[in-house]
Structures are given as C-alpha cells and as structure tokens.
Short mmCIF file of C-alpha atoms in Angstrom, two decimals:
data_model
loop_
_atom_site.label_atom_id
_atom_site.label_comp_id
_atom_site.label_asym_id
_atom_site.label_seq_id
_atom_site.Cartn_x
_atom_site.Cartn_y
_atom_site.Cartn_z
CA MET A 458 17.90 -83.13 108.43
CA SER A 459 15.75 -80.86 110.55
CA ASP A 460 17.60 -78.09 112.28
CA PHE A 461 16.38 -77.08 115.70
CA LYS A 462 18.01 -75.30 118.61
CA VAL A 463 16.99 -74.14 122.08
CA MET A 464 18.77 -71.33 123.89
CA VAL A 465 18.10 -70.88 127.60
CA ARG A 466 18.29 -67.36 128.94
CA GLU A 467 17.81 -66.18 132.52
CA ARG A 468 15.99 -62.90 132.80
CA ASN A 469 16.40 -60.60 135.79
CA ASP A 470 12.85 -61.21 137.01
CA ASN A 471 13.23 -64.83 138.07
CA ILE A 472 11.90 -65.97 134.72
CA HIS A 473 13.72 -68.22 132.27
CA THR A 474 13.29 -67.88 128.56
CA LEU A 475 13.62 -70.69 126.05
CA GLU A 476 14.40 -69.30 122.62
CA LEU A 477 13.39 -71.75 119.93
CA LYS A 478 14.98 -71.72 116.52
CA GLY A 479 14.21 -73.81 113.45
CA TYR A 480 12.02 -76.83 112.90
CA LEU A 481 10.28 -78.62 115.77
CA ASP A 482 9.10 -82.04 114.58
CA ALA A 483 9.09 -85.69 115.70
CA HIS A 484 12.85 -85.80 115.21
CA THR A 485 13.80 -82.68 117.12
CA THR A 486 11.37 -82.75 120.08
CA PRO A 487 13.92 -84.44 122.41
CA VAL A 488 15.97 -81.24 122.29
CA LEU A 489 13.07 -79.22 123.70
CA GLU A 490 12.12 -81.96 126.16
CA ASP A 491 15.65 -81.92 127.56
CA ALA A 492 15.56 -78.14 127.96
CA PHE A 493 12.27 -78.28 129.91
CA GLN A 494 13.51 -81.23 131.94
CA LYS A 495 16.61 -79.31 132.94
CA LEU A 496 14.66 -76.21 134.03
CA LEU A 497 12.27 -78.33 136.08
CA SER A 498 15.11 -80.22 137.75
CA GLU A 499 16.47 -76.83 138.81
CA LYS A 500 13.03 -75.88 140.10
CA LYS A 501 12.61 -73.12 137.54
CA TYR A 502 8.91 -73.00 136.89
CA ARG A 503 8.41 -69.52 135.43
CA ILE A 504 9.10 -70.11 131.77
CA ILE A 505 8.62 -68.03 128.64
CA VAL A 506 9.01 -69.73 125.29
CA ASN A 507 10.11 -67.16 122.73
CA CYS A 508 9.03 -68.44 119.30
CA LYS A 509 10.46 -65.61 117.19
CA ASP A 510 12.74 -67.92 115.20
CA LEU A 511 10.54 -71.00 115.34
CA SER A 512 9.90 -71.77 111.66
CA TYR A 513 7.78 -74.86 112.02
CA ILE A 514 5.91 -76.97 114.56
CA SER A 515 4.07 -80.29 114.14
CA SER A 516 1.89 -82.07 116.70
CA ALA A 517 4.99 -83.78 118.13
CA GLY A 518 6.25 -80.34 119.12
CA LEU A 519 2.90 -79.30 120.57
CA GLY A 520 2.99 -82.46 122.65
CA VAL A 521 6.09 -81.26 124.49
CA PHE A 522 4.18 -78.28 125.90
CA MET A 523 1.37 -80.62 126.97
CA ALA A 524 3.91 -82.88 128.69
CA PHE A 525 5.20 -80.21 131.06
CA ILE A 526 2.40 -77.72 131.64
CA GLU A 527 0.67 -79.69 134.40
CA ASP A 528 3.84 -80.14 136.48
CA VAL A 529 4.86 -76.51 136.00
CA ARG A 530 1.44 -75.20 137.07
CA ALA A 531 1.38 -77.55 140.07
CA GLU A 532 4.45 -75.59 141.26
CA GLU A 533 2.67 -72.23 140.78
CA GLY A 534 4.63 -71.62 137.61
CA ASP A 535 3.58 -71.37 133.99
CA ILE A 536 4.71 -71.79 130.41
CA LYS A 537 3.85 -68.69 128.42
CA MET A 538 4.64 -68.19 124.75
CA SER A 539 5.58 -65.10 122.82
CA ASP A 540 6.67 -63.72 119.47
CA MET A 541 5.02 -66.37 117.28
CA THR A 542 4.90 -65.86 113.55
CA PRO A 543 1.31 -65.97 112.22
CA LYS A 544 2.12 -69.26 110.46
CA VAL A 545 3.10 -70.98 113.72
CA PHE A 546 0.31 -69.29 115.72
CA ASN A 547 -2.29 -70.61 113.26
CA ILE A 548 -1.34 -74.19 114.14
CA PHE A 549 -1.62 -73.55 117.89
CA ASP A 550 -4.91 -71.83 117.17
CA LEU A 551 -6.23 -74.66 114.98
CA LEU A 552 -5.99 -76.95 117.99
CA GLY A 553 -7.39 -74.46 120.50
CA PHE A 554 -4.12 -74.09 122.42
CA PRO A 555 -4.82 -70.42 123.26
CA MET A 556 -7.50 -71.81 125.64
CA LEU A 557 -4.80 -73.38 127.80
CA TYR A 558 -1.72 -71.21 127.26
CA ASP A 559 -1.02 -67.49 127.39
CA ILE A 560 0.25 -66.71 123.91
CA VAL A 561 1.26 -63.06 123.70
CA LYS A 562 3.00 -60.75 121.26
CA THR A 563 6.21 -59.99 123.13
CA GLU A 564 8.40 -61.54 125.78
CA ASP A 565 7.95 -58.48 128.01
CA GLU A 566 4.19 -58.86 127.79
CA ALA A 567 4.58 -62.48 128.92
CA ALA A 568 6.81 -61.35 131.81
CA LYS A 569 4.19 -58.78 132.79
CA LYS A 570 1.59 -61.55 133.02
CA PHE A 571 3.85 -63.41 135.47
CA ALA A 572 4.17 -60.21 137.53
CA GLU A 573 0.37 -59.70 137.59
CA LYS A 574 -0.09 -63.20 138.91
CA SER A 575 2.46 -62.79 141.72
CA VAL A 576 0.63 -59.68 142.98
CA ARG A 577 -2.68 -61.50 143.32
CA MET B 482 -12.26 -76.66 75.37
CA GLY B 483 -8.73 -77.07 76.70
CA THR B 484 -7.61 -80.22 78.44
CA THR B 485 -6.62 -80.09 82.09
CA ARG B 486 -2.98 -80.97 82.48
CA THR B 487 -1.81 -83.28 85.21
CA TYR B 488 1.52 -82.84 86.96
CA LYS B 489 3.07 -85.66 88.95
CA ALA B 490 6.00 -85.82 91.33
CA HIS B 491 7.39 -88.48 93.60
CA VAL B 492 9.77 -88.88 96.51
CA THR B 493 10.74 -91.89 98.63
CA ILE B 494 12.18 -91.61 102.13
CA PRO B 495 13.34 -94.27 104.57
CA SER B 496 11.27 -94.68 107.74
CA GLN B 497 13.34 -92.25 109.80
CA THR B 498 12.12 -89.09 111.51
CA GLU B 499 15.32 -87.29 110.57
CA ARG B 500 14.20 -87.55 106.94
CA LEU B 501 10.84 -85.81 107.51
CA SER B 502 12.35 -82.52 106.44
CA GLU B 503 12.91 -83.93 102.93
CA VAL B 504 9.21 -84.70 102.58
CA ARG B 505 8.33 -81.24 103.92
CA ASP B 506 10.62 -79.54 101.41
CA PHE B 507 9.15 -81.65 98.59
CA ILE B 508 5.55 -80.87 99.57
CA SER B 509 6.07 -77.16 100.13
CA LEU B 510 7.87 -76.76 96.80
CA HIS B 511 4.99 -78.33 94.86
CA ALA B 512 2.26 -76.68 96.94
CA ARG B 513 3.84 -73.32 96.16
CA GLU B 514 4.03 -74.17 92.48
CA HIS B 515 0.35 -75.12 92.63
CA GLY B 516 -0.47 -71.59 93.82
CA PHE B 517 -1.12 -72.04 97.54
CA GLY B 518 -0.20 -69.18 99.90
CA ASP B 519 2.24 -69.45 102.81
CA ASP B 520 -0.35 -70.45 105.41
CA ASP B 521 -1.85 -73.26 103.29
CA ILE B 522 1.62 -74.46 102.29
CA ASN B 523 2.57 -74.74 105.95
CA LYS B 524 -0.66 -76.56 106.81
CA ILE B 525 -0.44 -79.06 103.93
CA THR B 526 3.18 -79.70 104.86
CA ILE B 527 2.13 -80.42 108.45
CA ALA B 528 -0.63 -82.82 107.31
CA VAL B 529 1.95 -84.83 105.35
CA ASP B 530 4.52 -84.65 108.17
CA GLU B 531 1.87 -86.02 110.59
CA ALA B 532 1.00 -88.84 108.21
CA CYS B 533 4.65 -89.86 107.73
CA THR B 534 5.38 -89.53 111.46
CA ASN B 535 2.46 -91.87 112.22
CA ILE B 536 3.75 -94.42 109.68
CA ILE B 537 7.26 -94.32 111.16
CA LYS B 538 5.95 -94.52 114.72
CA HIS B 539 2.95 -96.85 114.50
CA GLY B 540 3.27 -98.54 111.08
CA TYR B 541 6.97 -99.38 111.29
CA ASN B 542 7.46 -99.05 115.05
CA PHE B 543 10.58 -96.90 114.44
CA SER B 544 12.38 -99.58 112.39
CA PRO B 545 14.58 -97.41 110.18
CA ASN B 546 14.96 -99.58 107.06
CA PHE B 547 11.51 -99.41 105.51
CA LYS B 548 10.25 -97.05 102.86
CA ILE B 549 7.58 -94.40 102.58
CA ASP B 550 6.48 -93.31 99.11
CA VAL B 551 4.98 -89.89 98.62
CA ASP B 552 3.30 -88.96 95.34
CA ILE B 553 1.82 -85.64 94.33
CA ILE B 554 -0.76 -85.45 91.58
CA ARG B 555 -1.88 -81.98 90.54
CA THR B 556 -4.93 -81.75 88.30
CA GLY B 557 -6.64 -78.42 87.73
CA SER B 558 -7.13 -76.86 91.15
CA GLN B 559 -6.80 -80.20 92.95
CA PHE B 560 -3.67 -80.98 94.93
CA GLU B 561 -3.59 -84.68 95.72
CA ILE B 562 -1.07 -86.48 97.89
CA MET B 563 -0.72 -90.27 98.04
CA ILE B 564 1.38 -91.74 100.84
CA SER B 565 2.14 -95.46 100.71
CA ASP B 566 3.82 -97.83 103.12
CA HIS B 567 4.03 -101.51 103.96
CA GLY B 568 3.75 -101.17 107.73
CA LYS B 569 1.22 -102.34 110.25
CA GLN B 570 -2.39 -101.65 109.31
CA PHE B 571 -4.95 -100.06 111.55
CA ASN B 572 -8.62 -99.18 111.58
CA PRO B 573 -8.85 -95.44 110.91
CA ASN B 574 -12.48 -95.43 112.03
CA ALA B 575 -11.37 -96.56 115.48
CA VAL B 576 -9.21 -93.45 115.91
CA GLU B 577 -11.24 -91.12 118.07
CA THR B 578 -11.57 -87.48 117.15
CA PRO B 579 -10.46 -85.56 120.22
CA ASP B 580 -12.71 -83.01 121.86
CA MET B 581 -10.06 -80.29 122.11
CA LYS B 582 -11.64 -78.56 125.08
CA GLU B 583 -11.60 -81.81 127.06
CA TYR B 584 -8.17 -82.71 125.66
CA LEU B 585 -6.58 -79.48 126.81
CA SER B 586 -8.29 -79.25 130.17
CA HIS B 587 -7.13 -82.77 131.04
CA TYR B 588 -3.57 -82.19 129.79
CA ARG B 589 -3.77 -85.06 127.34
CA ARG B 590 -0.91 -85.98 125.03
CA GLY B 591 -0.54 -87.41 121.56
CA GLY B 592 -3.18 -88.42 119.05
CA LEU B 593 -3.37 -85.02 117.37
CA GLY B 594 -1.78 -86.01 114.05
CA MET B 595 -4.87 -87.50 112.47
CA TYR B 596 -7.01 -84.66 113.84
CA LEU B 597 -4.71 -82.09 112.20
CA MET B 598 -4.75 -83.98 108.90
CA LYS B 599 -8.55 -83.96 108.88
CA ARG B 600 -8.81 -80.31 109.92
CA ILE B 601 -6.35 -79.20 107.26
CA MET B 602 -7.16 -81.32 104.21
CA ASP B 603 -10.45 -81.47 102.28
CA LYS B 604 -10.26 -85.26 101.98
CA VAL B 605 -8.41 -87.89 104.03
CA GLU B 606 -8.93 -91.49 102.89
CA PHE B 607 -7.16 -94.65 103.94
CA ASN B 608 -6.97 -97.75 101.80
CA PHE B 609 -5.45 -100.95 103.11
CA ASN B 610 -4.90 -104.07 101.06
CA SER B 611 -2.66 -107.10 101.27
CA ASP B 612 0.00 -105.40 99.19
CA LYS B 613 0.25 -101.93 100.74
CA ASN B 614 -1.35 -99.14 102.74
CA THR B 615 -2.26 -95.95 100.97
CA LEU B 616 -3.36 -92.65 102.40
CA ARG B 617 -4.91 -90.19 99.97
CA MET B 618 -5.25 -86.57 100.96
CA VAL B 619 -6.69 -83.81 98.80
CA LYS B 620 -6.70 -80.05 99.12
CA THR B 621 -8.35 -77.91 96.48
CA LEU B 622 -6.95 -74.50 95.66
CA GLN B 623 -9.74 -71.97 96.25
#
C-alpha cells in the first residue's frame, strides 16, 4: 500500500507549511485534500508545500494543487512549493506547472516571496 | 549474429487504487533491470500508474473486484508494457489533448493521465475487442 503523510507546521510569519512525505497517487490524494481543506476552513491562505520527502507524484496528486489554487488566490493567498527532488520537479515541469506556481529551492525562499508580495 | 533475447514478466492486481504501488514497484524493478536511469524509471512508472488509475476509475468505476493484468516484454532496447482489463471501453481518439497553457490559466482539473502517458512513452496504443481491452506502451532505451 502507498505510504503518504502530511505534516502541518505553522511558521512565525503567518505562513503554514505542509510537509509531504511518501507517495502521492490516486489512493493517497484524500490525505492532502483534507489538509488543504482544513487550512482553508481556518482561513489560512498563505501556504508553502515542502516537497523534500515527497518521493512520487502522479496526475491525481497534481490535481489537488489545481483544486485549491483558485480559492487560495481569491483570498490574496498562494500555494508555493519548495525543496522538490529533481525527479518530482521533472513531472511538474513536464506539465508546465512552473507557469502557474512558484516552485523554489527552499522554504525560506518561498516565504520571502510571500513577504515581497505583501510589501507591494 | 547473436539472437536478441526476450524477457517477460507479469503481475495482476485487483482494481483498487491501494494496489497501485505494487504495479509501480513491479515496473520500476524491471525498468531498472532494462538499464533506464532514475528519471526515466520514474516517468515510465507514472505512465503505468496513470493507465491503471484510469482503468480503475473509468473502466471499472471503482468496483474493487475486477482484475488488471500488466505484462512487460523486453526485447533488445525495447521496453514494452501491455495492460489489459475487461472494463468499459472508450474512444481514445475522443480524448482531447489539453493545451497546458489554457489548462493552467483556467485552473482546470483532471484529464492529465493520458497526456502524461503520451508525453512520456514513445508509443501508446489502445486495442479494444469483445474479449478485452489492451493498452500497449513502448519506451526504447536510448
């Protein structure tokens, strides 16, 4: 069975981080959907998805990001992604996802992008 | 002149998404043995995952008691995967290829499985007959 976990962490800059671990496929996507759902119900719209321990993603997993990005941006928030392994990044890249999402090297870099936007 | 040897392997899973990981393990093991690098192994594994997910979702409508057969046939540099099921048939030519720029800018969802399969594999062919549905995908080791 696929193993997948999400850890939610509150940073000190009003940003919440979702740390993904394991295999995100058609079986495990509800776990990530629930995590997003919970953040949105608490009106937390500044979200970083840390993909350091994400070993695998299929289109079902990519669909979760598509499901929430519009609502999050409508609330002046964003979903930014960090720490992807090249293997996982190549799948996002194959579908052109870097056009729509900020995908950066580190979580701090993602946080900095949130800060830049608030200044504007 | 030496003859080209053919290697075959087979796995059957029930139509359940929780069993996708078994197919992925099976594919990545044989893709590695064939000589593919990490990135190609991951991509081929995704192509097969997408195919099986579509069968479970659309072919069997999430009924958990059907079967999906996955065969690997390795000949020379060719890595061939045959996926068979007895689920609902469809017209693969009617599946639209998404324009990703439009797809992303309009926050669309779903329908990326087939697109990924075609982007990743060298050949993607569907064959439907009264007995079963077969998807043949080929990737050649460069």
